[in-house]
Amino acid sequence: MILNDRYVVIGNPIAHSKSPQIHARFAEQTSQSLQYERLLAPLDAFDQTVKSFVATGGRGANVTVPFKLDAFRAATQLSARARAAEAVNTLRFDAGEIFGDNTDGVGLVRDIVNNAKFTISGKTVLLLGAGGAARGVIQALLAESPSQLVIANRTPERASVLVEQFAHEAKGVLQASSYADLKSNFDLIINATSASLASELPSVPPSIFSSQSFVYDMMYSSHPTLFMQLATSHGAITRDGLGMLVEQAAESFFVWRGVRPETASVYQWLRTQL
Ligand code: NDP
């Protein structure tokens, strides 16, 4: 019996994950023979879950909330971008080694620059949040040469820690802020908080928005998130994180299979499924 190469997305909870549908379409489109499923890991047993999956022939995994730091620690080899982020969302199992990568940053930047056609170079950027998602995208944002990247978080100390961590890559463009200290408006505002998941708003001053702002919420849903609605009320253009989801998945697929799937049709199809 010929078995397909096996991949999973590991998280807790995991039932909501759209990754199996995305990767099934990528596989079909590129004629890759693989199977991709959801895998629920107990909160205290990420390593054991990975080991069991590898023992039964697993070839790779995506990793989602709350295990991206566990995946970083479990990896025996790391890509430069995973090492910078200190978080891993993609694992590849190669002959006894566990290769860890992070495709969130490239996914976000490709969606903003290639799909939404917004140029980050020379622009002022505000990143809201200092959790796993924020940490995963800082290096990729800096690589686009913004004139300024301000990280602001509800707990400001966590933003300061991230700024210290990435300061050596930033050549003076990176700053930390509390929400209350945000005074000017920004060209690009990225909501990397989980506030939208709880139908809440980060308590940012309205002065961050202008009618020239492009506002990106990493959360996605069938309707504009509360944060997108707020930005729209200030005249800003908005986009949700569905494109990032598809682009980070495409990069993971490339890490595993060495083939780059086409993303636009998968994004359009997924939008109809929300
Ligand atoms: P974490 O739990 O690691 O971090 C949560 C962050 O949100 C923290 O900075 C926290 O602030 C902040 N936060 C939570 N609630 C509020 C609130 N009510 N007001 C202000 N700030 C708040 O989550 P992740 O970083 O992993 O995920 C963040 C979001 O990004 C999620 O919505 C997730 O779905 C999305 N995401 C989307 C992806 C995509 O492909 N589209 C990929 C990855 C993530 P504090 O430090 O003060 O607690």
XYZ file of C-alpha atoms and ligand atoms in Angstrom:
322
model
C 0.000 0.000 0.000
C 1.413 3.444 -0.936
C 0.848 6.011 1.808
C 0.774 9.736 1.076
C 3.215 12.029 2.900
C 1.484 13.199 6.069
C 1.272 16.744 7.439
C -0.772 18.252 10.279
C -1.613 21.534 11.931
C -1.083 21.243 15.693
C -2.909 23.523 18.128
C -5.343 23.664 21.036
C -8.104 24.351 20.093
C -7.730 23.259 16.476
C -11.204 22.405 15.127
C -11.577 25.904 13.608
C -8.364 25.702 11.545
C -8.726 26.330 7.814
C -5.233 24.993 7.054
C -6.436 21.520 5.893
C -8.646 23.096 3.199
C -5.854 25.449 2.091
C -3.206 22.722 1.834
C -5.600 20.320 0.082
C -6.036 22.971 -2.622
C -2.307 23.644 -2.839
C -1.626 19.896 -3.192
C -4.254 19.468 -5.901
C -3.015 22.503 -7.823
C 0.664 21.387 -7.749
C -0.053 17.620 -8.137
C 1.660 16.837 -4.823
C 0.606 13.625 -3.167
C 0.045 14.416 0.499
C -2.473 14.296 3.271
C -2.993 17.159 5.774
C -5.077 16.962 8.942
C -5.766 18.749 12.231
C -4.009 17.439 15.347
C -5.169 18.510 18.804
C -2.279 18.466 21.295
C -2.960 18.448 25.038
C -1.789 21.765 26.532
C 0.988 20.023 28.476
C 2.050 17.514 25.806
C 3.241 19.309 22.662
C 6.601 17.477 22.502
C 4.997 14.071 22.999
C 2.406 14.831 20.304
C 5.161 15.761 17.832
C 7.210 12.664 18.710
C 4.252 10.333 18.166
C 3.443 11.989 14.839
C 7.048 11.660 13.639
C 7.153 8.021 14.803
C 4.179 7.233 12.577
C 5.848 8.781 9.517
C 4.784 12.454 9.746
C 6.763 14.718 7.388
C 5.854 18.189 8.653
C 3.529 20.336 10.731
C 2.122 23.784 11.056
C 1.962 25.006 14.629
C -0.611 27.417 15.951
C -1.826 28.892 19.255
C -0.569 28.246 21.919
C 2.440 26.169 20.823
C 4.694 28.430 18.700
C 7.218 28.818 21.529
C 7.122 25.071 22.301
C 7.829 24.428 18.613
C 10.752 26.856 18.741
C 12.210 24.903 21.673
C 11.514 21.507 20.070
C 13.361 22.318 16.825
C 16.894 20.905 16.463
C 17.613 23.242 13.508
C 16.181 26.732 12.912
C 15.860 29.058 9.925
C 17.270 32.570 10.421
C 13.753 34.032 10.526
C 12.599 31.541 13.184
C 15.699 32.278 15.251
C 14.976 36.018 15.005
C 11.302 35.572 15.938
C 12.008 33.005 18.661
C 8.756 31.410 17.516
C 8.048 28.588 15.030
C 4.907 27.975 12.977
C 6.361 25.399 10.558
C 8.163 22.142 11.359
C 9.772 19.789 8.844
C 10.928 16.369 9.964
C 14.129 15.350 8.157
C 16.049 12.166 9.009
C 16.028 12.564 12.789
C 16.215 16.368 12.723
C 13.352 18.793 13.453
C 13.705 21.889 11.255
C 11.784 24.915 12.584
C 10.771 27.904 10.453
C 8.481 30.914 10.788
C 6.426 31.903 7.729
C 4.107 34.440 9.430
C 6.299 37.449 8.590
C 6.720 36.672 4.925
C 3.006 35.825 4.754
C 1.983 39.200 6.151
C 4.401 41.191 3.997
C 3.434 39.345 0.786
C -0.224 40.025 1.466
C 0.375 43.724 2.134
C 2.943 44.381 -0.605
C 2.058 41.910 -3.405
C -1.679 41.454 -2.923
C -2.828 44.789 -1.457
C -0.125 46.711 -3.416
C 0.867 48.821 -0.408
C 4.569 49.805 -0.384
C 6.041 49.650 3.133
C 9.396 51.185 2.206
C 9.707 54.731 3.596
C 6.371 54.553 5.448
C 5.565 54.946 9.142
C 4.299 51.651 10.584
C 2.473 50.964 13.857
C 2.381 47.347 15.080
C -0.184 46.787 17.837
C 0.480 43.789 20.097
C 3.549 42.028 21.460
C 2.479 38.386 21.435
C 3.493 35.524 19.171
C 2.044 37.038 15.997
C 3.761 40.408 16.497
C 7.123 38.809 17.269
C 6.865 36.686 14.115
C 6.474 39.632 11.715
C 8.940 42.257 13.007
C 11.980 41.080 11.026
C 10.012 40.840 7.779
C 8.553 44.345 8.297
C 12.015 45.801 9.008
C 13.348 44.139 5.848
C 10.909 46.325 3.860
C 12.713 49.478 5.150
C 9.902 51.457 6.811
C 10.952 54.949 7.989
C 9.612 54.080 11.445
C 8.260 50.959 13.152
C 6.523 51.606 16.468
C 5.451 48.592 18.540
C 2.677 49.465 20.997
C 1.104 47.059 23.433
C -1.513 47.101 26.206
C 1.281 45.906 28.513
C 3.983 48.334 27.303
C 6.861 46.418 28.927
C 6.318 43.571 26.467
C 6.699 45.995 23.539
C 9.969 47.274 25.060
C 11.304 43.719 25.334
C 10.606 43.136 21.630
C 12.266 46.410 20.647
C 15.386 45.446 22.604
C 15.377 42.045 20.932
C 15.264 43.476 17.392
C 17.149 46.760 17.972
C 20.341 45.507 16.312
C 18.461 44.988 13.012
C 16.618 48.282 13.112
C 19.092 51.122 12.576
C 17.083 53.579 14.734
C 13.647 52.999 13.163
C 12.260 50.779 15.930
C 10.516 52.217 19.013
C 8.245 50.933 21.788
C 5.182 52.817 23.023
C 2.203 52.543 25.307
C -1.187 53.097 23.671
C -1.664 56.386 25.546
C 1.652 57.796 24.254
C 0.724 57.330 20.590
C 0.314 60.862 19.241
C 0.806 60.995 15.468
C -0.951 59.103 12.691
C 0.646 56.225 10.782
C 0.751 55.188 7.123
C 0.342 51.495 7.991
C -1.306 50.166 11.164
C -1.242 46.416 11.854
C -3.457 44.971 14.569
C -1.556 41.917 15.857
C -3.491 41.817 19.131
C -6.053 39.132 19.820
C -8.605 41.785 20.849
C -10.751 41.244 17.744
C -11.117 37.542 18.648
C -12.984 38.650 21.791
C -14.885 41.398 19.915
C -12.844 43.986 21.790
C -10.854 46.996 20.643
C -7.317 47.888 21.700
C -7.710 51.272 23.421
C -5.683 53.284 20.919
C -6.188 57.042 20.481
C -8.157 57.975 17.323
C -5.269 60.234 16.274
C -3.341 57.187 14.949
C -5.737 57.004 11.984
C -5.895 59.305 8.992
C -7.709 59.075 5.685
C -4.312 58.062 4.204
C -3.799 55.140 6.625
C -3.835 51.525 5.466
C -5.086 49.402 8.363
C -4.518 45.638 8.547
C -6.176 43.354 11.120
C -4.497 39.923 11.377
C -7.859 38.521 12.464
C -10.257 37.607 9.642
C -13.969 36.962 9.455
C -16.925 37.194 7.104
C -17.558 40.781 8.287
C -15.111 43.627 8.934
C -13.690 43.321 12.460
C -14.454 45.998 15.069
C -10.956 47.378 14.538
C -11.517 47.621 10.782
C -14.860 49.332 11.411
C -13.160 51.863 13.682
C -10.465 52.535 11.069
C -13.067 52.921 8.326
C -14.910 55.509 10.440
C -11.699 57.577 10.286
C -11.502 57.233 6.505
C -8.775 54.581 6.423
C -8.546 51.697 3.925
C -8.700 48.290 5.638
C -7.854 44.643 5.020
C -8.219 41.544 7.210
C -5.741 38.695 7.781
C -7.194 36.072 5.431
C -4.529 36.819 2.824
C -1.800 36.455 5.457
C -3.249 33.074 6.396
C -3.060 31.863 2.789
C 0.393 33.372 2.138
C 1.987 31.921 5.280
C 0.512 28.536 4.342
C 1.978 28.825 0.831
C 5.416 29.510 2.280
C 5.108 26.477 4.600
C 4.108 24.373 1.582
C 7.257 25.593 -0.184
C 9.401 24.719 2.878
C 8.028 21.160 2.808
C 7.639 20.434 -0.893
C 9.967 22.864 -2.701
C 7.020 23.991 -4.871
C 5.306 27.374 -4.713
C 1.511 27.163 -4.992
C -0.578 29.921 -6.556
C -2.464 31.797 -3.828
C -4.988 34.189 -5.409
C -7.579 31.561 -6.336
C -7.258 29.839 -2.936
C -7.780 33.205 -1.197
C -10.877 33.927 -3.292
C -12.314 30.468 -2.656
C -11.628 30.694 1.092
C -13.345 34.089 1.277
C -16.532 32.483 -0.013
C -16.305 29.843 2.744
C -16.236 32.293 5.708
P -0.969 36.179 21.823
O -1.917 35.607 22.819
O 0.430 35.696 21.769
O -0.874 37.794 22.066
C -2.031 38.538 22.252
C -1.718 40.020 22.134
O -2.955 40.729 22.092
C -0.921 40.606 23.310
O -0.090 41.632 22.822
C -2.037 41.169 24.206
O -1.619 42.257 25.003
C -2.985 41.685 23.152
N -4.373 41.799 23.595
C -5.231 40.811 23.898
N -6.441 41.311 24.209
C -6.341 42.664 24.105
C -7.252 43.729 24.291
N -8.515 43.520 24.661
N -6.815 44.984 24.081
C -5.545 45.214 23.700
N -4.622 44.245 23.504
C -5.028 42.979 23.699
O -1.716 36.028 20.418
P -1.029 35.945 18.979
O 0.006 37.011 18.924
O -0.625 34.560 18.668
O -2.244 36.294 17.993
C -2.727 37.615 17.840
C -3.748 37.669 16.730
O -3.154 37.438 15.454
C -4.881 36.658 16.861
O -6.095 37.328 16.537
C -4.565 35.620 15.800
O -5.722 34.980 15.330
C -3.936 36.499 14.732
N -3.052 35.757 13.817
C -3.396 35.712 12.492
C -2.599 35.046 11.600
C -3.001 35.010 10.155
O -2.410 34.231 9.395
N -3.963 35.826 9.731
C -1.350 34.376 11.999
C -1.057 34.516 13.412
C -1.907 35.167 14.267
P -0.951 42.008 26.470
O 0.493 41.700 26.200
O -1.152 43.297 27.168
O -1.693 40.859 27.092
